[in-house]
Tab-separated table of C-alpha atoms in Angstrom:
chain	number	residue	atom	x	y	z
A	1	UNK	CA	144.730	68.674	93.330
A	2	UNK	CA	147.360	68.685	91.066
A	3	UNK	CA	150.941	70.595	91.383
A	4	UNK	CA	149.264	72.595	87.865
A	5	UNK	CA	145.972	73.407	89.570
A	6	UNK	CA	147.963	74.624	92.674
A	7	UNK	CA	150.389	77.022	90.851
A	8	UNK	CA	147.043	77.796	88.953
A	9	UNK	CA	145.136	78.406	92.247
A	10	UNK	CA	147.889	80.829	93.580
A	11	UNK	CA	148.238	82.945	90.381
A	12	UNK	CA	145.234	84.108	90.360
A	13	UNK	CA	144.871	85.410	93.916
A	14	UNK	CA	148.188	86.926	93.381
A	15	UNK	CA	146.890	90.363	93.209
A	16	UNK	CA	144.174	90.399	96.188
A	17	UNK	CA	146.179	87.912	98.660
A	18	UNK	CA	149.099	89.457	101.096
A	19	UNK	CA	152.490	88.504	100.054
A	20	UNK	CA	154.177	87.690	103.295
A	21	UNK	CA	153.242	85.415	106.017
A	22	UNK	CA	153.163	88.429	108.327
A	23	UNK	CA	150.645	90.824	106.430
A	24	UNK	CA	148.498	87.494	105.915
A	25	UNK	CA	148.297	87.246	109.552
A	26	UNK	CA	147.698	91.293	110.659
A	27	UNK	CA	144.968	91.487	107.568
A	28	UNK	CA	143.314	88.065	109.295
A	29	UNK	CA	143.051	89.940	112.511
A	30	UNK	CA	141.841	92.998	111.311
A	31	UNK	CA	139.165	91.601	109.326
A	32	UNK	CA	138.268	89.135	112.650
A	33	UNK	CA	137.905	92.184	114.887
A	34	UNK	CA	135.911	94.312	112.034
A	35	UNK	CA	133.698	90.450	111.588
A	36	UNK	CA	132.833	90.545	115.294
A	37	UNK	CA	131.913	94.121	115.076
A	38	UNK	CA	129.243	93.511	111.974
A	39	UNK	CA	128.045	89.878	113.814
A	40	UNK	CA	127.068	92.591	116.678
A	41	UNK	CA	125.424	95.247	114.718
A	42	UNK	CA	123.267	92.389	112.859
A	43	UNK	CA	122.773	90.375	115.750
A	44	UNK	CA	121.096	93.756	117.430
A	45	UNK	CA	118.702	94.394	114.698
A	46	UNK	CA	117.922	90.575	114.535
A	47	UNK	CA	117.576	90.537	118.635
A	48	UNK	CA	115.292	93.993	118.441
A	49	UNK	CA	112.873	92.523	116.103
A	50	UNK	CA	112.303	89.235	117.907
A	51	UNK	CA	111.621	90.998	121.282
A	52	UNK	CA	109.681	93.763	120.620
A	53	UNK	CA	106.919	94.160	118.597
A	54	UNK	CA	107.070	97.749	118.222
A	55	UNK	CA	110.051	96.946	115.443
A	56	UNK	CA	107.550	94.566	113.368
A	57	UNK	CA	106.422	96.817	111.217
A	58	UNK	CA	106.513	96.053	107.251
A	59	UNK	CA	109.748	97.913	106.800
A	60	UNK	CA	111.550	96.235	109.753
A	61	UNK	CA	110.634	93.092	108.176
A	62	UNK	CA	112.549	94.141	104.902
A	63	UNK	CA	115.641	95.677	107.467
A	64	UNK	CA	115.385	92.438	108.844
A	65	UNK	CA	116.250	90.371	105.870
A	66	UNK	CA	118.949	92.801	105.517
A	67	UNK	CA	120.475	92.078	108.859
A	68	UNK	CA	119.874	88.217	108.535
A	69	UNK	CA	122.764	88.810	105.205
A	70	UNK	CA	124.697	90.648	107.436
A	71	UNK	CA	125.199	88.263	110.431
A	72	UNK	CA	126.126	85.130	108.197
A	73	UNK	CA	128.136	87.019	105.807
A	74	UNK	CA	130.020	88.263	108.481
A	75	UNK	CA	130.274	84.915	110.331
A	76	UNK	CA	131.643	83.673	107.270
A	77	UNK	CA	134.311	86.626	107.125
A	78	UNK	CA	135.088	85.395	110.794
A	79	UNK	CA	135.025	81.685	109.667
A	80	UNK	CA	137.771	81.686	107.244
A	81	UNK	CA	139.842	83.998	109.014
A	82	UNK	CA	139.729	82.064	112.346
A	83	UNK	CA	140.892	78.946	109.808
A	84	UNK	CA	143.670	81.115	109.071
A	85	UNK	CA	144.651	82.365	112.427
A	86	UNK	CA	144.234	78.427	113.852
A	87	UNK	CA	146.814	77.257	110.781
A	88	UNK	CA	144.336	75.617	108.691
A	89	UNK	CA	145.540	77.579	105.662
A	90	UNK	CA	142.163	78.194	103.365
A	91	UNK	CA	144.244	78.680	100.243
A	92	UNK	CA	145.598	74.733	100.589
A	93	UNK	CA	141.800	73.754	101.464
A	94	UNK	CA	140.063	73.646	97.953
A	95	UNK	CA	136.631	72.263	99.448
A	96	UNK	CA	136.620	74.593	102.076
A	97	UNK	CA	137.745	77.359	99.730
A	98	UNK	CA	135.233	76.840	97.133
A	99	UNK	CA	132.183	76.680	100.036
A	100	UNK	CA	133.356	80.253	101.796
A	101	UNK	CA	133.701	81.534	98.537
A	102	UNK	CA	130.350	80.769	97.763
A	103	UNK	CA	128.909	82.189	100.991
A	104	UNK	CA	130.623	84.860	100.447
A	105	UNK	CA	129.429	85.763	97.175
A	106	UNK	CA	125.950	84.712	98.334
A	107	UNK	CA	125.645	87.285	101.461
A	108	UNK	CA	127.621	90.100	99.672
A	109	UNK	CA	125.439	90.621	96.414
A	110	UNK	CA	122.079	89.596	98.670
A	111	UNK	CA	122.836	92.673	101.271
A	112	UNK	CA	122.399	94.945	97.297
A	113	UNK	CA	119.394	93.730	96.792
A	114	UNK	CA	117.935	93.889	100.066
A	115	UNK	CA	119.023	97.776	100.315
A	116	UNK	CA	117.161	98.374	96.777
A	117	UNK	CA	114.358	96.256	97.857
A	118	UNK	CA	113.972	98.565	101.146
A	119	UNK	CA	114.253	101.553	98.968
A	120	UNK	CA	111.230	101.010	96.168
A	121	UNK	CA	109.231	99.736	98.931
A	122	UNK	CA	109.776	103.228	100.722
A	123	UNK	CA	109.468	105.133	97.826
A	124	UNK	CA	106.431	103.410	96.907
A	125	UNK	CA	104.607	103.609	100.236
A	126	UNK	CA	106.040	107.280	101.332
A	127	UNK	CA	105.404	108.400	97.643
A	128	UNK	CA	101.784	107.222	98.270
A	129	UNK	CA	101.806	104.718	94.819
A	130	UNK	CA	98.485	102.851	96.709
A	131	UNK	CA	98.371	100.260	94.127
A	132	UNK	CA	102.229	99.235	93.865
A	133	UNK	CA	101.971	99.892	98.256
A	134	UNK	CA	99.343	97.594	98.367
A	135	UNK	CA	100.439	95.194	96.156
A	136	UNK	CA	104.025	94.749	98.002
A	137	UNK	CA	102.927	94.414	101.428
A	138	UNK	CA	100.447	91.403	100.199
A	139	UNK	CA	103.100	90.196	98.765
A	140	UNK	CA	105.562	90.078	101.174
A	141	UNK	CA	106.842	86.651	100.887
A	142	UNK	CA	108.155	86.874	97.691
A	143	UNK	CA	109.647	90.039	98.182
A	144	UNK	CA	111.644	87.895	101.098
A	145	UNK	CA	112.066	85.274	98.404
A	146	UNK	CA	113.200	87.576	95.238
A	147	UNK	CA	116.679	88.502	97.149
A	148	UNK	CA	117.657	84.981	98.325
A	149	UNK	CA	117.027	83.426	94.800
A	150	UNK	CA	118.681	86.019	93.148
A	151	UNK	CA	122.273	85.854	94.946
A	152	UNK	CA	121.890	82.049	94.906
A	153	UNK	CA	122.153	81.776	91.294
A	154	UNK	CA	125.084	84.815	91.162
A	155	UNK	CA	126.714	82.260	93.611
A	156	UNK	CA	126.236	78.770	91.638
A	157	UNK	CA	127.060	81.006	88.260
A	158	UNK	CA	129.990	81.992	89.989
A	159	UNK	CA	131.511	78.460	90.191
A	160	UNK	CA	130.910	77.987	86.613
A	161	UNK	CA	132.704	81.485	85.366
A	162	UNK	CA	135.801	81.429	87.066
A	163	UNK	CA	135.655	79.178	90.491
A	164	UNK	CA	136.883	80.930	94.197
A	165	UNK	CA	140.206	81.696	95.273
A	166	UNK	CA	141.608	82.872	98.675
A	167	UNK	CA	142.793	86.577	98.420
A	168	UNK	CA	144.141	86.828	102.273
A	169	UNK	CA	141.698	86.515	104.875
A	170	UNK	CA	138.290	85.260	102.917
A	171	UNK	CA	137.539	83.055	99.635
A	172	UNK	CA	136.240	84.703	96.141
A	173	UNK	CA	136.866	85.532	92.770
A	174	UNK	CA	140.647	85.740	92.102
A	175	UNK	CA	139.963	87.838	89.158
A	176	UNK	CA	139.940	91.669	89.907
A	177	UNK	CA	138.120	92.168	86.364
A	178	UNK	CA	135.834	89.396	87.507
A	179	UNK	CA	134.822	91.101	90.435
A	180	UNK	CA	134.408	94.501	88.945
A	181	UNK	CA	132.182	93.694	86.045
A	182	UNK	CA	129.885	91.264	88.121
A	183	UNK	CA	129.787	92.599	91.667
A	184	UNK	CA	130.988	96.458	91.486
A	185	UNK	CA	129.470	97.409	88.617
A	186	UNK	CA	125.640	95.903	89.498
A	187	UNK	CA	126.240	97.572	92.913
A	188	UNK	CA	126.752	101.052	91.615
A	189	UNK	CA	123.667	100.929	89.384
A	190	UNK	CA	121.737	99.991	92.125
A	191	UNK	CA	123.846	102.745	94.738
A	192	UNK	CA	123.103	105.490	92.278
A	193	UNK	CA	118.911	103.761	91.946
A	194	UNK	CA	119.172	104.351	95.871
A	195	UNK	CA	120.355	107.847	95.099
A	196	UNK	CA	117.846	108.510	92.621
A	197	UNK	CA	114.595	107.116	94.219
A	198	UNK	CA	115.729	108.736	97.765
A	199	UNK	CA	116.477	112.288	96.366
A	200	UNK	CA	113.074	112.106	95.135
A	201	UNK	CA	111.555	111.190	98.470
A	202	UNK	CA	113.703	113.497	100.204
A	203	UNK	CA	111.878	116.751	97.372
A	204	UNK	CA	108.499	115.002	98.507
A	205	UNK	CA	109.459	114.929	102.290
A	206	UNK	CA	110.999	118.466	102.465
A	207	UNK	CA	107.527	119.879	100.711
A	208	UNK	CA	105.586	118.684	102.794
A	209	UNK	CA	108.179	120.674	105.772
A	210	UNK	CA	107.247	123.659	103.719
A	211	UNK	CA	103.620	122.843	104.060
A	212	UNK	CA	103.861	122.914	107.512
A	213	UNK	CA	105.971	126.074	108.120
A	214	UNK	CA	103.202	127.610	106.056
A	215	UNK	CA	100.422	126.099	108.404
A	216	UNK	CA	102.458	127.298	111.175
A	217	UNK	CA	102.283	130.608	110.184
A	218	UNK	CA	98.873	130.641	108.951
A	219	UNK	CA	97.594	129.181	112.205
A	220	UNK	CA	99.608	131.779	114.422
A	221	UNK	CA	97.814	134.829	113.139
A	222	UNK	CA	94.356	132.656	114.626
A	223	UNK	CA	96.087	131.445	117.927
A	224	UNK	CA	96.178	128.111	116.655
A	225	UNK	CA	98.123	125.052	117.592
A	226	UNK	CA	97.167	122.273	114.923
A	227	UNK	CA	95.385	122.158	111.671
A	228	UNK	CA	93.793	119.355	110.277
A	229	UNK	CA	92.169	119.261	106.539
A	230	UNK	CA	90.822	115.790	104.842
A	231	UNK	CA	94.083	115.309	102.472
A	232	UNK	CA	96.235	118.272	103.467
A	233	UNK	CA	96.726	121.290	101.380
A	234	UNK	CA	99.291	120.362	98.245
A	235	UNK	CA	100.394	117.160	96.384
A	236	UNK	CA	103.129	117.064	98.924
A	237	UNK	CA	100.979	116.258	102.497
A	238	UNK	CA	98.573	113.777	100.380
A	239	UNK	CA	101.850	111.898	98.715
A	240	UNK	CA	102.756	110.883	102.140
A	241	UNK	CA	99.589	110.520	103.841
A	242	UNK	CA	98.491	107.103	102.553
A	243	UNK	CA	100.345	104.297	102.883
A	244	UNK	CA	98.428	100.463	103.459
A	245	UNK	CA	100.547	99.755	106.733
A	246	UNK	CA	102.921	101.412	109.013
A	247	UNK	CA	106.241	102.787	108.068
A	248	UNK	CA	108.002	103.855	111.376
A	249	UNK	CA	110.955	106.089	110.741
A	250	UNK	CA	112.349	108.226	113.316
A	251	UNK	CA	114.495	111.064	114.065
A	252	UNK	CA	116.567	112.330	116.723
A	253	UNK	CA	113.142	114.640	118.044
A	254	UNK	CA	110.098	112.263	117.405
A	255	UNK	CA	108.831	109.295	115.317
A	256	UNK	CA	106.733	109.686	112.204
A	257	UNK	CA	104.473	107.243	111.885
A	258	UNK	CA	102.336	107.176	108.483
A	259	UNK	CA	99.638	104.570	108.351
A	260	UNK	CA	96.307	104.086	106.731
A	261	UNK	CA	93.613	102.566	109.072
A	262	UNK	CA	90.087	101.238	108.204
A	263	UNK	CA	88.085	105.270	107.608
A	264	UNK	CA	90.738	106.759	105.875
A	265	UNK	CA	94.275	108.123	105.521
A	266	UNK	CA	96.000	109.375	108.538
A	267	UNK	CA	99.597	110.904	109.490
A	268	UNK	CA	100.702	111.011	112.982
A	269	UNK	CA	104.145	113.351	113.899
A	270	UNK	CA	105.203	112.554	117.938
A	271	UNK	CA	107.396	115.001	118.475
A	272	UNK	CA	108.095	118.238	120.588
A	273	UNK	CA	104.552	120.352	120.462
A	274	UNK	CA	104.890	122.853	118.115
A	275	UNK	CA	107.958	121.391	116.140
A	276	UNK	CA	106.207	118.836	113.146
A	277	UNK	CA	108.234	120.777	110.228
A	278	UNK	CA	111.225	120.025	112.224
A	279	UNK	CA	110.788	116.525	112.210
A	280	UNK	CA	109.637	116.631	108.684
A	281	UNK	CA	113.349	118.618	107.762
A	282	UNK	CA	115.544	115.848	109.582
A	283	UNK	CA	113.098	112.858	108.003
A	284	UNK	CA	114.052	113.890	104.706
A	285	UNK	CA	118.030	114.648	105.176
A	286	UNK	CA	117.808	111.262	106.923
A	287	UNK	CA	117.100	110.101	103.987
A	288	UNK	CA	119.915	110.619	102.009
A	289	UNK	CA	122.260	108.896	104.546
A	290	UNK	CA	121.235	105.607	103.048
A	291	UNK	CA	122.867	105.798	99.279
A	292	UNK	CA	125.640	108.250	100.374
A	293	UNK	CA	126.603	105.657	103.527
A	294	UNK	CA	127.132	103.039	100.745
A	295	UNK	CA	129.003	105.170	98.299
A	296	UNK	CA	131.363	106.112	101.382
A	297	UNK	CA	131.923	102.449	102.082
A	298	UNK	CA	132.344	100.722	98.605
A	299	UNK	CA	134.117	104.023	96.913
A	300	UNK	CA	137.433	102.550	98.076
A	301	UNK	CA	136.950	98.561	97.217
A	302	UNK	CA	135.651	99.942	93.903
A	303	UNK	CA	138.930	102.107	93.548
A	304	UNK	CA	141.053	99.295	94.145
A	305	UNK	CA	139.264	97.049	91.646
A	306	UNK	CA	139.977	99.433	89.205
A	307	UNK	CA	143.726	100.010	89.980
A	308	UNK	CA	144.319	96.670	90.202
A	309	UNK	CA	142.189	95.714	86.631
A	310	UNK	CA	144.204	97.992	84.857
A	311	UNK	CA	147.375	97.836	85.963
A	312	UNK	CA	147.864	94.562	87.204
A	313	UNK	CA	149.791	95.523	90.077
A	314	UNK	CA	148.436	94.296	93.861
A	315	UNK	CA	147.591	97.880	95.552
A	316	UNK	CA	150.031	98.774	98.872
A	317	UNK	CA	149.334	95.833	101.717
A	318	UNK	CA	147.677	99.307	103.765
A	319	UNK	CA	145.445	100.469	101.432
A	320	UNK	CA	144.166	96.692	100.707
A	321	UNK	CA	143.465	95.650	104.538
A	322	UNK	CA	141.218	99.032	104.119
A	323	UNK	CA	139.943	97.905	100.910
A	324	UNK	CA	138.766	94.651	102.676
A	325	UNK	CA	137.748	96.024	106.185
A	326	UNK	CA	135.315	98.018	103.814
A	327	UNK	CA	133.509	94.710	102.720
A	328	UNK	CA	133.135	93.315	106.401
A	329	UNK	CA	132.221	96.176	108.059
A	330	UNK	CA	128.981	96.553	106.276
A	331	UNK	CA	126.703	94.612	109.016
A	332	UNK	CA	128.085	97.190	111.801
A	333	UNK	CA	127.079	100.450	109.261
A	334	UNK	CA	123.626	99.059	108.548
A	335	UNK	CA	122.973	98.809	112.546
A	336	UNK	CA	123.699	102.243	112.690
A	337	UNK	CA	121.816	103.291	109.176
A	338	UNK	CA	119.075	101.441	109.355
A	339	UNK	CA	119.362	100.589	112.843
A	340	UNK	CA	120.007	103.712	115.089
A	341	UNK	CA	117.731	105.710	113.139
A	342	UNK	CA	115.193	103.017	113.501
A	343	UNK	CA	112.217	103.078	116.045
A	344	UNK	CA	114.843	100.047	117.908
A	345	UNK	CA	116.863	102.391	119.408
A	346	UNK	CA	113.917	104.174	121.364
A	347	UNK	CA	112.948	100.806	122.413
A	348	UNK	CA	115.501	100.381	123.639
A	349	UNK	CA	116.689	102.953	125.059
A	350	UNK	CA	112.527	102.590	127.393
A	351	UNK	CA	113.473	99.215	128.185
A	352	UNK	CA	116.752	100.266	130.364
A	353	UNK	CA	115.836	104.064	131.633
A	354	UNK	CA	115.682	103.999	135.147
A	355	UNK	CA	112.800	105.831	136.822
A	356	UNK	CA	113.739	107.545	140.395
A	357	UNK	CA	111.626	105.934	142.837
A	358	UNK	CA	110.513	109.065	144.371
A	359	UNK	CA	110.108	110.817	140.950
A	360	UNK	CA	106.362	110.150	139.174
A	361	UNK	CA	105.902	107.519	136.167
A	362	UNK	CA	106.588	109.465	133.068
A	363	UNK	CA	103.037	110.595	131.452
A	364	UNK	CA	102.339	110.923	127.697
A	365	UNK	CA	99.471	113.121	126.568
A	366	UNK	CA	98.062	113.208	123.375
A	367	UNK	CA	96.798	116.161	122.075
A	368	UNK	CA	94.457	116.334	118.380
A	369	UNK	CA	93.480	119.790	117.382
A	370	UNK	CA	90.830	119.345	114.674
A	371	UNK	CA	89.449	122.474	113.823
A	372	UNK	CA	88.099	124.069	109.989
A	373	UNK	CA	90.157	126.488	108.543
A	374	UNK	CA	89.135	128.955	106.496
A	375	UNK	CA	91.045	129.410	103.131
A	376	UNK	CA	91.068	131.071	99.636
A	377	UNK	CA	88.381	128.471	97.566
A	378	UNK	CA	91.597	127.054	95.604
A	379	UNK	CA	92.555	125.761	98.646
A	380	UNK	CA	89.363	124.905	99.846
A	381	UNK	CA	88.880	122.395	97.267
A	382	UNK	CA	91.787	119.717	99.135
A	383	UNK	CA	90.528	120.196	102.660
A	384	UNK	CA	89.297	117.186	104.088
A	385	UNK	CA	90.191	114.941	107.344
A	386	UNK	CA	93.487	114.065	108.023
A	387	UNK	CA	95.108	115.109	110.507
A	388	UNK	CA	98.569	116.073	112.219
A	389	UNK	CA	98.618	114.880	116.080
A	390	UNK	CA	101.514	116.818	118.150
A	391	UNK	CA	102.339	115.033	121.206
């Protein structure tokens, strides 16, 4: 590489990269501590999913995608600063810059899709669309398929539009303007799609917590301690009643599990007897902490792309090792979005509990009230067979 290509090379990381030796080194070993954290949150989604099959389900298979991006983007993050740390400056390494830039570019834009992908599929299913349900969980396969080819060619096109450059600790566009117009901006218009399609689930969810308050009540006044009707009573229990295959998403009191077997359309709640509407409530705020997570973590990176776009001027050394810690840290907050709220931590959590020796085995009884109850003939009309279990 020539001495053109080199002053070339540096000019245009000028604004992302450090500009002493000393900041290069404390922003490599901030962003190798926050790499190691994300390689751990991955790795324990990846490690939950191959040992226990109670984490198989069709949407751990689409969080698992998720978490594969994750670990190897975040390996990469650890790669290239490790170079840096060990004295095999990346910036003076063209090869090796040009393949982590790549990678990076690759994992990055591949973790949007697979949040967006896990979103319409949950939509879909909880919103009980049975065709488009169906039709994804056949299809499964190329749903794993759509995000890999996807960031794959936003990678290769990347070489061609303006090539990789170090900016401190990692390889990737030089170009703040470059970056904002074709990684920010297609990650806010799918952030605010994740906003849109999970506000709707969360009106759907929280309706259906309004159905059962008024079945609580309404069963009270006969002594009762379940209802069951064949498709519940309102467009809010049937639109989550019939999904093709599990969905397994928990809260802190219980696990709602929605699946469809072979006679018909069933909902199961496991949670405290007596408390399904509370479940139901911290489902759908549960929700929301998907989109808003990712607006908290890419509202500063964003913010700097801008400042930096317009005014040409690198933001202060503090501000950017936040800006970057932002980027890397995203394997570690999807463990705990998708991950601690996920049926893996209870799982877990049975794996290690200790049972006293002179205590008895913990015993779980199910309970299923099915009884007919008798309401105005308006309502009669969507009475049927499902059923809410309390456990």
């Amino acid at each position: 590489m020539g001495t053109s290509d080199v002053d070339q090379f540096a000019k245009k990381a000028v604004l992302s990269a450090p500009a002493s030796s000393q900041q290069i080194q404390i922003l490599n070993q901030v962003i190798l501590a926050v790499s190691a954290l994300s390689i751990t949150g991955a790795g324990w989604i990846i490690l939950s999913f191959c040992l226990f099959k109670e984490v198989r389900t069709f949407r751990h298979q689409l969080i698992l995608g998720l978490a594969i991006s994750d670990f190897f983007m975040a390996v990469n993050f650890l790669s290239s600063c490790a170079a840096n740390l060990s004295g095999y400056s990346i910036g003076k390494h063209q090869a090796f810059c040009s393949f982590n830039g790549f990678m990076t570019q690759f994992f990055v834009v591949q973790t949007d899709y697979w949040v967006i992908t896990i979103a319409i599929c949950t939509f879909l299913i909880l919103a009980n669309h049975k065709h488009q349900a169906s039709w994804i969980q056949e299809h499964r396969v190329l749903l794993w398929c759509v995000p890999w080819v996807l960031s794959i060619l936003w990678a290769a096109l990347g070489v061609g539009l303006d090539g990789y450059s170090n900016i401190g600790a990692w390889c990737w566009f030089g170009s703040d303007k470059t970056r904002l117009l074709v990684n920010f901006v297609p990650r806010w218009a799918i952030i605010i799609a994740m906003l849109g399609l999970y506000v709707r689930l969360y009106r759907i969810i929280y309706r259906a917590h309004e159905q059962f308050i008024s079945f609580q009540d309404e069963s009270s006044s006969h002594g009762i301690a379940g209802i069951s009707s064949e498709t519940g009573t309102g467009s809010s229990m049937r639109r989550i009643g019939r999904p093709a295959t599990s969905m397994h998403i928990t809260s802190k009191d219980g696990t709602i599990e929605v699946e469809r077997n072979g006679t018909g359309a069933v909902t199961n709640g496991q949670t405290h007897v007596g408390r399904p509407s509370t479940v139901l409530k911290k489902l759908a705020k549960q929700m929301m902490y998907y989109p808003l997570a990712y607006m908290l973590i890419w509202t500063i990176p964003t913010s700097i792309r801008i400042y930096q776009s317009v005014t040409g001027v690198p933001a202060p050394f503090g501000i950017a090792t936040v800006d970057k810690a932002c980027i890397v840290v995203q394997g570690f907050a999807d463990a705990i979005i998708y991950g601690l709220n996920e049926s893996s931590k209870s799982v877990w959590r049975d794996k290690f509990r200790k049972t006293p020796a002179t205590s008895p085995a913990p015993m779980h009884v199910n309970v299923q009230h099915e009884i007919r109850v008798e309401r105005l003939s308006t309502i009669q009309t969507n009475c049927g067979r499902s059923s809410v279990h309390v456990v």
